[in-house]
């Protein structure tokens, strides 16, 4: 028998086949929501290129699903220049807002932003929502412009400014994604691995992506509107240790070679913030959400998923 769903719990996840979106979709389903993914690939429930489709196409998908909420987890950015990122984030967000206006019932919007919208803070100062906005790179600048569009629209919306996340499906261009794929390659070849990385100086707040997904579900159900909430664990971890833990989890013999990136295209979006730790108090108070998983589990499950994928 088909499960009976609460008519108020119907969500459309934009970018629902991406690394974060996939987990967001699963978390909504686990919480009893009827969840639909929109993405560019055939893996999505509704295949729609949000950078090209007019708002009425998305509005029609929202209406067909009778969506009460929409999550914007869409947007390519790895290796893209600022203009392309502006299109990925700002143009798409403007279209999402226009589509929500056109829909028969305006859905609540949960927009995924980034902690990189803020400027770097001195070491030891946790990132609160009143920290100065001073994005250093094109990624932070364009994500901030998208956040502004949401806040200025006066919609029923909340923006989550999210820190780094890891777990099954981590993007191969991210630091831990890159390391995981290189370790998997070593397993396939029956060799040890040589990991060529930019100097691992940063100390960052890392979330299990499944905790992040639960924060999005909490945000969809919360009362808060027209504001931002920072999403992180409240702990800062040296990324060198995370890389070491992933190598240990894999059991692969690996050598790390640290070298300054040869070109700007190889620099991580977050390379500007060396020390970053979120203050999780607002998320706890406003969303009733706190990260609960360990990073060891996130790394374990990321590695298991890579091995499973290689066997499939
Ligand atoms: O070879 C490398 C690669 C990366 N890093 C550092 O590792 C951290 C993580 O880098 P990466 O995985 O490339 O991600 P970020 O650049 O931090 O960006 C991620 O984290 C942001 C929030 O913190 C999110 O908004 C983005 O979507 C997400 O891609 C950063 O401090 C990088 O400077 C290195 O030290 N060496």
Short mmCIF file of C-alpha atoms and ligand atoms in Angstrom, two decimals:
data_model
loop_
_atom_site.label_atom_id
_atom_site.label_comp_id
_atom_site.label_asym_id
_atom_site.label_seq_id
_atom_site.Cartn_x
_atom_site.Cartn_y
_atom_site.Cartn_z
CA UNK A 1 0.00 0.00 0.00
CA UNK A 2 1.19 3.49 -0.76
CA UNK A 3 2.20 5.46 2.31
CA UNK A 4 -0.12 8.31 3.23
CA UNK A 5 1.73 11.62 3.15
CA UNK A 6 0.85 14.81 4.96
CA UNK A 7 -0.36 17.23 2.22
CA UNK A 8 1.65 19.98 3.91
CA UNK A 9 4.88 18.00 3.57
CA UNK A 10 5.61 18.17 -0.13
CA UNK A 11 9.01 19.41 -1.23
CA UNK A 12 10.89 19.96 -4.48
CA UNK A 13 14.68 19.70 -4.19
CA UNK A 14 16.48 21.68 -6.90
CA UNK A 15 19.88 20.14 -7.56
CA UNK A 16 18.46 16.99 -5.98
CA UNK A 17 20.89 14.71 -7.80
CA UNK A 18 24.02 16.58 -6.69
CA UNK A 19 26.18 15.66 -3.70
CA UNK A 20 24.24 17.67 -1.12
CA UNK A 21 20.85 17.52 -2.88
CA UNK A 22 20.84 13.72 -2.95
CA UNK A 23 21.16 13.60 0.83
CA UNK A 24 18.62 16.39 1.27
CA UNK A 25 16.12 14.40 -0.78
CA UNK A 26 16.77 11.27 1.34
CA UNK A 27 16.41 13.20 4.60
CA UNK A 28 13.03 14.64 3.56
CA UNK A 29 11.80 11.18 2.56
CA UNK A 30 12.99 9.76 5.89
CA UNK A 31 11.08 12.53 7.70
CA UNK A 32 7.83 11.60 5.95
CA UNK A 33 7.86 14.24 3.20
CA UNK A 34 6.87 13.54 -0.38
CA UNK A 35 10.07 14.70 -2.09
CA UNK A 36 10.78 15.30 -5.76
CA UNK A 37 14.16 16.03 -7.35
CA UNK A 38 14.77 18.54 -10.12
CA UNK A 39 18.09 18.39 -11.94
CA UNK A 40 19.72 18.45 -15.33
CA UNK A 41 20.34 14.74 -15.63
CA UNK A 42 18.02 11.83 -16.32
CA UNK A 43 18.58 10.72 -12.71
CA UNK A 44 16.27 13.56 -11.56
CA UNK A 45 12.50 13.04 -11.15
CA UNK A 46 12.04 16.15 -13.28
CA UNK A 47 14.82 16.87 -15.79
CA UNK A 48 15.13 20.65 -16.07
CA UNK A 49 18.16 22.84 -16.70
CA UNK A 50 17.49 25.69 -14.30
CA UNK A 51 20.05 27.94 -15.99
CA UNK A 52 18.02 27.76 -19.21
CA UNK A 53 14.38 26.94 -18.35
CA UNK A 54 11.97 29.86 -17.92
CA UNK A 55 10.41 30.34 -14.44
CA UNK A 56 7.04 29.08 -15.69
CA UNK A 57 8.56 25.64 -16.40
CA UNK A 58 9.67 25.35 -12.78
CA UNK A 59 6.37 26.84 -11.57
CA UNK A 60 4.55 24.09 -13.48
CA UNK A 61 6.69 21.43 -11.75
CA UNK A 62 5.95 23.03 -8.35
CA UNK A 63 2.21 23.01 -9.13
CA UNK A 64 2.18 19.43 -10.39
CA UNK A 65 3.85 18.32 -7.16
CA UNK A 66 1.65 20.67 -5.06
CA UNK A 67 4.89 21.76 -3.37
CA UNK A 68 4.69 23.45 0.02
CA UNK A 69 8.49 23.85 0.15
CA UNK A 70 11.35 24.17 -2.30
CA UNK A 71 15.05 23.74 -1.56
CA UNK A 72 17.63 25.43 -3.75
CA UNK A 73 20.68 23.15 -3.69
CA UNK A 74 21.42 23.74 -7.38
CA UNK A 75 24.52 25.21 -8.99
CA UNK A 76 27.74 24.08 -10.62
CA UNK A 77 30.86 25.86 -9.48
CA UNK A 78 33.93 23.63 -9.42
CA UNK A 79 36.49 25.04 -11.84
CA UNK A 80 34.13 27.79 -13.10
CA UNK A 81 34.97 31.48 -13.36
CA UNK A 82 32.96 34.17 -11.59
CA UNK A 83 30.60 34.96 -14.50
CA UNK A 84 29.60 31.32 -14.89
CA UNK A 85 29.10 31.02 -11.12
CA UNK A 86 26.95 34.16 -11.17
CA UNK A 87 24.75 32.42 -13.72
CA UNK A 88 24.71 29.18 -11.68
CA UNK A 89 23.75 30.91 -8.47
CA UNK A 90 22.22 34.35 -9.01
CA UNK A 91 20.28 33.83 -12.24
CA UNK A 92 18.96 30.49 -11.04
CA UNK A 93 17.94 31.91 -7.65
CA UNK A 94 16.10 34.79 -9.37
CA UNK A 95 14.26 32.26 -11.51
CA UNK A 96 13.38 30.16 -8.47
CA UNK A 97 11.93 33.24 -6.76
CA UNK A 98 9.97 34.11 -9.90
CA UNK A 99 8.70 30.52 -10.17
CA UNK A 100 7.59 30.55 -6.51
CA UNK A 101 5.61 33.74 -7.27
CA UNK A 102 3.96 32.13 -10.28
CA UNK A 103 3.03 28.90 -8.47
CA UNK A 104 -0.59 28.39 -7.47
CA UNK A 105 0.60 28.15 -3.89
CA UNK A 106 3.83 29.93 -3.02
CA UNK A 107 6.17 27.36 -1.46
CA UNK A 108 8.51 28.15 1.41
CA UNK A 109 12.11 28.42 0.18
CA UNK A 110 15.20 26.99 1.85
CA UNK A 111 18.21 28.45 0.08
CA UNK A 112 21.66 26.92 0.53
CA UNK A 113 24.28 29.61 1.00
CA UNK A 114 27.84 29.33 2.25
CA UNK A 115 29.94 30.47 5.18
CA UNK A 116 32.29 31.89 2.52
CA UNK A 117 29.83 34.79 2.14
CA UNK A 118 31.44 36.21 5.28
CA UNK A 119 34.93 37.64 5.35
CA UNK A 120 37.70 35.73 7.14
CA UNK A 121 37.58 36.11 10.94
CA UNK A 122 40.52 36.12 13.33
CA UNK A 123 41.48 32.68 14.60
CA UNK A 124 39.49 31.66 17.67
CA UNK A 125 36.37 33.70 16.83
CA UNK A 126 33.41 31.46 15.97
CA UNK A 127 31.34 32.55 13.00
CA UNK A 128 28.06 34.15 14.09
CA UNK A 129 25.38 35.49 11.75
CA UNK A 130 26.38 39.10 12.51
CA UNK A 131 29.94 38.58 11.23
CA UNK A 132 30.93 41.08 8.51
CA UNK A 133 29.95 40.18 4.96
CA UNK A 134 33.17 40.42 2.98
CA UNK A 135 33.46 37.54 0.54
CA UNK A 136 37.00 37.21 -0.74
CA UNK A 137 36.52 35.04 -3.84
CA UNK A 138 34.08 34.81 -6.73
CA UNK A 139 32.34 31.83 -5.14
CA UNK A 140 31.52 33.70 -1.93
CA UNK A 141 30.59 36.86 -3.87
CA UNK A 142 28.12 35.14 -6.17
CA UNK A 143 26.62 33.03 -3.37
CA UNK A 144 26.16 36.23 -1.38
CA UNK A 145 24.42 37.91 -4.33
CA UNK A 146 22.02 34.94 -4.44
CA UNK A 147 21.38 35.25 -0.69
CA UNK A 148 20.66 38.96 -1.15
CA UNK A 149 18.15 38.18 -3.89
CA UNK A 150 16.31 35.85 -1.50
CA UNK A 151 16.35 38.24 1.46
CA UNK A 152 15.29 41.21 -0.69
CA UNK A 153 12.39 39.26 -2.20
CA UNK A 154 10.51 39.39 1.08
CA UNK A 155 9.46 35.76 0.56
CA UNK A 156 8.80 33.02 3.12
CA UNK A 157 12.41 31.93 2.98
CA UNK A 158 15.42 31.05 5.05
CA UNK A 159 19.05 30.98 3.92
CA UNK A 160 21.40 28.43 5.45
CA UNK A 161 25.06 29.45 5.37
CA UNK A 162 26.71 26.10 5.32
CA UNK A 163 30.25 25.02 6.15
CA UNK A 164 32.20 22.19 4.45
CA UNK A 165 30.55 18.81 4.36
CA UNK A 166 31.68 15.27 3.61
CA UNK A 167 30.00 11.89 3.24
CA UNK A 168 28.89 9.46 0.51
CA UNK A 169 29.22 11.03 -2.94
CA UNK A 170 31.57 13.91 -1.97
CA UNK A 171 32.47 15.81 -5.15
CA UNK A 172 35.71 14.59 -6.73
CA UNK A 173 36.98 18.19 -7.00
CA UNK A 174 36.65 18.86 -3.26
CA UNK A 175 39.67 18.16 -1.07
CA UNK A 176 38.35 14.95 0.51
CA UNK A 177 36.68 13.90 -2.75
CA UNK A 178 39.99 14.21 -4.54
CA UNK A 179 41.81 12.22 -1.87
CA UNK A 180 39.12 9.51 -1.80
CA UNK A 181 39.19 9.06 -5.58
CA UNK A 182 43.01 8.92 -5.62
CA UNK A 183 42.96 6.25 -2.90
CA UNK A 184 40.35 4.27 -4.83
CA UNK A 185 42.50 4.48 -7.93
CA UNK A 186 45.42 3.06 -5.92
CA UNK A 187 43.22 0.15 -4.76
CA UNK A 188 42.25 -0.60 -8.38
CA UNK A 189 45.86 -0.61 -9.51
CA UNK A 190 47.10 -2.51 -6.46
CA UNK A 191 49.59 0.26 -5.70
CA UNK A 192 50.28 2.86 -3.03
CA UNK A 193 48.96 6.39 -3.62
CA UNK A 194 50.77 9.68 -4.12
CA UNK A 195 48.49 12.59 -3.18
CA UNK A 196 49.49 15.92 -4.65
CA UNK A 197 47.71 18.61 -2.65
CA UNK A 198 47.89 22.30 -1.95
CA UNK A 199 49.50 22.88 1.49
CA UNK A 200 47.12 21.54 4.15
CA UNK A 201 47.19 24.59 6.40
CA UNK A 202 43.49 25.15 6.96
CA UNK A 203 41.52 24.35 10.11
CA UNK A 204 37.84 24.09 9.24
CA UNK A 205 34.42 23.13 10.56
CA UNK A 206 33.37 19.93 8.73
CA UNK A 207 29.88 18.46 8.79
CA UNK A 208 28.62 15.01 7.90
CA UNK A 209 26.51 15.79 4.81
CA UNK A 210 23.62 13.82 6.36
CA UNK A 211 23.59 16.20 9.34
CA UNK A 212 23.47 19.07 6.86
CA UNK A 213 20.53 17.40 5.11
CA UNK A 214 18.68 17.20 8.42
CA UNK A 215 19.31 20.92 8.99
CA UNK A 216 17.58 21.60 5.66
CA UNK A 217 14.55 19.51 6.70
CA UNK A 218 14.44 21.38 10.04
CA UNK A 219 14.62 24.71 8.15
CA UNK A 220 11.72 23.72 5.90
CA UNK A 221 9.58 23.08 8.96
CA UNK A 222 10.72 26.03 11.09
CA UNK A 223 8.89 29.34 11.59
CA UNK A 224 11.91 31.54 10.90
CA UNK A 225 11.71 33.62 7.75
CA UNK A 226 13.71 36.36 6.03
CA UNK A 227 16.91 35.50 7.83
CA UNK A 228 20.13 33.54 7.60
CA UNK A 229 21.26 30.70 9.87
CA UNK A 230 24.81 29.36 9.97
CA UNK A 231 25.14 25.59 9.75
CA UNK A 232 28.18 23.83 11.22
CA UNK A 233 29.26 21.63 14.10
CA UNK A 234 30.96 24.26 16.25
CA UNK A 235 34.27 22.39 16.06
CA UNK A 236 37.30 23.26 13.96
CA UNK A 237 39.43 20.37 12.68
CA UNK A 238 42.84 20.59 10.97
CA UNK A 239 42.21 19.40 7.42
CA UNK A 240 45.56 17.58 7.50
CA UNK A 241 44.06 15.36 10.20
CA UNK A 242 40.93 14.71 8.09
CA UNK A 243 43.08 13.68 5.13
CA UNK A 244 45.12 11.40 7.45
CA UNK A 245 41.93 9.85 8.85
CA UNK A 246 40.60 9.14 5.36
CA UNK A 247 43.87 7.46 4.39
CA UNK A 248 43.67 5.38 7.57
CA UNK A 249 40.04 4.41 6.91
CA UNK A 250 40.99 3.27 3.39
CA UNK A 251 43.95 1.19 4.56
CA UNK A 252 45.85 2.35 1.45
CA UNK A 253 49.54 3.25 1.75
CA UNK A 254 49.80 6.89 0.73
CA UNK A 255 52.34 9.65 0.50
CA UNK A 256 51.21 13.31 0.64
CA UNK A 257 53.09 15.84 -1.48
CA UNK A 258 52.15 19.42 -0.63
CA UNK A 259 52.72 22.05 -3.29
CA UNK A 260 51.28 25.52 -4.01
CA UNK A 261 48.64 25.27 -6.82
CA UNK A 262 50.08 26.02 -10.26
CA UNK A 263 47.03 27.92 -11.55
CA UNK A 264 44.09 29.88 -10.14
CA UNK A 265 41.67 27.25 -11.50
CA UNK A 266 43.17 24.72 -9.07
CA UNK A 267 42.59 26.87 -6.00
CA UNK A 268 39.69 25.74 -3.76
CA UNK A 269 36.77 28.15 -3.37
CA UNK A 270 37.47 28.24 0.36
CA UNK A 271 41.26 28.62 0.20
CA UNK A 272 40.94 32.11 1.69
CA UNK A 273 39.67 31.05 5.10
CA UNK A 274 42.40 29.29 7.03
CA UNK A 275 40.62 28.98 10.36
CA UNK A 276 36.87 28.66 10.39
CA UNK A 277 34.47 27.44 13.04
CA UNK A 278 30.74 28.04 12.99
CA UNK A 279 28.85 29.16 16.08
CA UNK A 280 25.99 26.65 16.04
CA UNK A 281 23.85 28.45 18.66
CA UNK A 282 21.39 30.09 16.22
CA UNK A 283 20.76 26.82 14.40
CA UNK A 284 20.02 25.14 17.72
CA UNK A 285 17.68 27.90 18.85
CA UNK A 286 15.91 28.73 15.59
CA UNK A 287 15.83 25.32 13.89
CA UNK A 288 16.15 22.99 16.87
CA UNK A 289 19.02 21.36 14.98
CA UNK A 290 22.49 20.24 16.05
CA UNK A 291 25.02 18.09 14.20
CA UNK A 292 25.06 14.62 15.76
CA UNK A 293 27.25 12.38 13.61
CA UNK A 294 31.00 11.90 13.93
CA UNK A 295 33.40 12.78 11.13
CA UNK A 296 34.84 9.31 11.42
CA UNK A 297 31.44 7.90 10.36
CA UNK A 298 31.23 10.40 7.50
CA UNK A 299 34.67 9.35 6.23
CA UNK A 300 33.92 5.63 6.74
CA UNK A 301 30.68 5.86 4.79
CA UNK A 302 32.27 7.99 2.07
CA UNK A 303 34.96 5.35 1.58
CA UNK A 304 32.49 2.41 1.67
CA UNK A 305 30.34 4.14 -0.94
CA UNK A 306 33.38 4.66 -3.19
CA UNK A 307 34.29 0.96 -2.91
CA UNK A 308 30.68 -0.09 -3.56
CA UNK A 309 30.54 2.20 -6.60
CA UNK A 310 33.73 0.63 -7.95
CA UNK A 311 32.23 -2.87 -7.60
CA UNK A 312 28.96 -1.96 -9.31
O1 LIG B 1 44.73 20.46 -2.07
C1 LIG B 1 44.04 21.10 -1.25
C2 LIG B 1 42.68 21.35 -1.45
C3 LIG B 1 42.00 22.07 -0.49
N1 LIG B 1 42.63 22.53 0.62
C4 LIG B 1 41.86 23.28 1.65
O2 LIG B 1 40.90 22.38 2.15
C5 LIG B 1 39.73 23.07 2.52
C6 LIG B 1 38.54 22.42 1.81
O3 LIG B 1 38.66 22.65 0.41
P1 LIG B 1 37.57 22.15 -0.64
O4 LIG B 1 37.15 20.77 -0.32
O5 LIG B 1 38.14 22.39 -1.99
O6 LIG B 1 36.29 23.04 -0.36
P2 LIG B 1 36.11 24.60 -0.05
O7 LIG B 1 36.94 25.40 -0.97
O8 LIG B 1 36.33 24.85 1.39
O9 LIG B 1 34.57 24.81 -0.45
C7 LIG B 1 33.62 23.95 0.17
O10 LIG B 1 33.20 24.48 1.38
C8 LIG B 1 32.42 25.65 1.31
C9 LIG B 1 32.04 26.08 2.71
O11 LIG B 1 33.09 26.07 3.58
C10 LIG B 1 31.18 25.36 0.52
O12 LIG B 1 30.42 26.53 0.44
C11 LIG B 1 31.56 24.87 -0.86
O13 LIG B 1 30.38 24.51 -1.54
C12 LIG B 1 32.45 23.68 -0.75
O14 LIG B 1 32.90 23.29 -2.02
C13 LIG B 1 39.95 24.54 2.15
O15 LIG B 1 40.39 25.23 3.30
C14 LIG B 1 41.08 24.48 1.14
O16 LIG B 1 41.89 25.62 1.15
C15 LIG B 1 43.97 22.28 0.82
O17 LIG B 1 44.53 22.68 1.84
N2 LIG B 1 44.64 21.55 -0.11
#
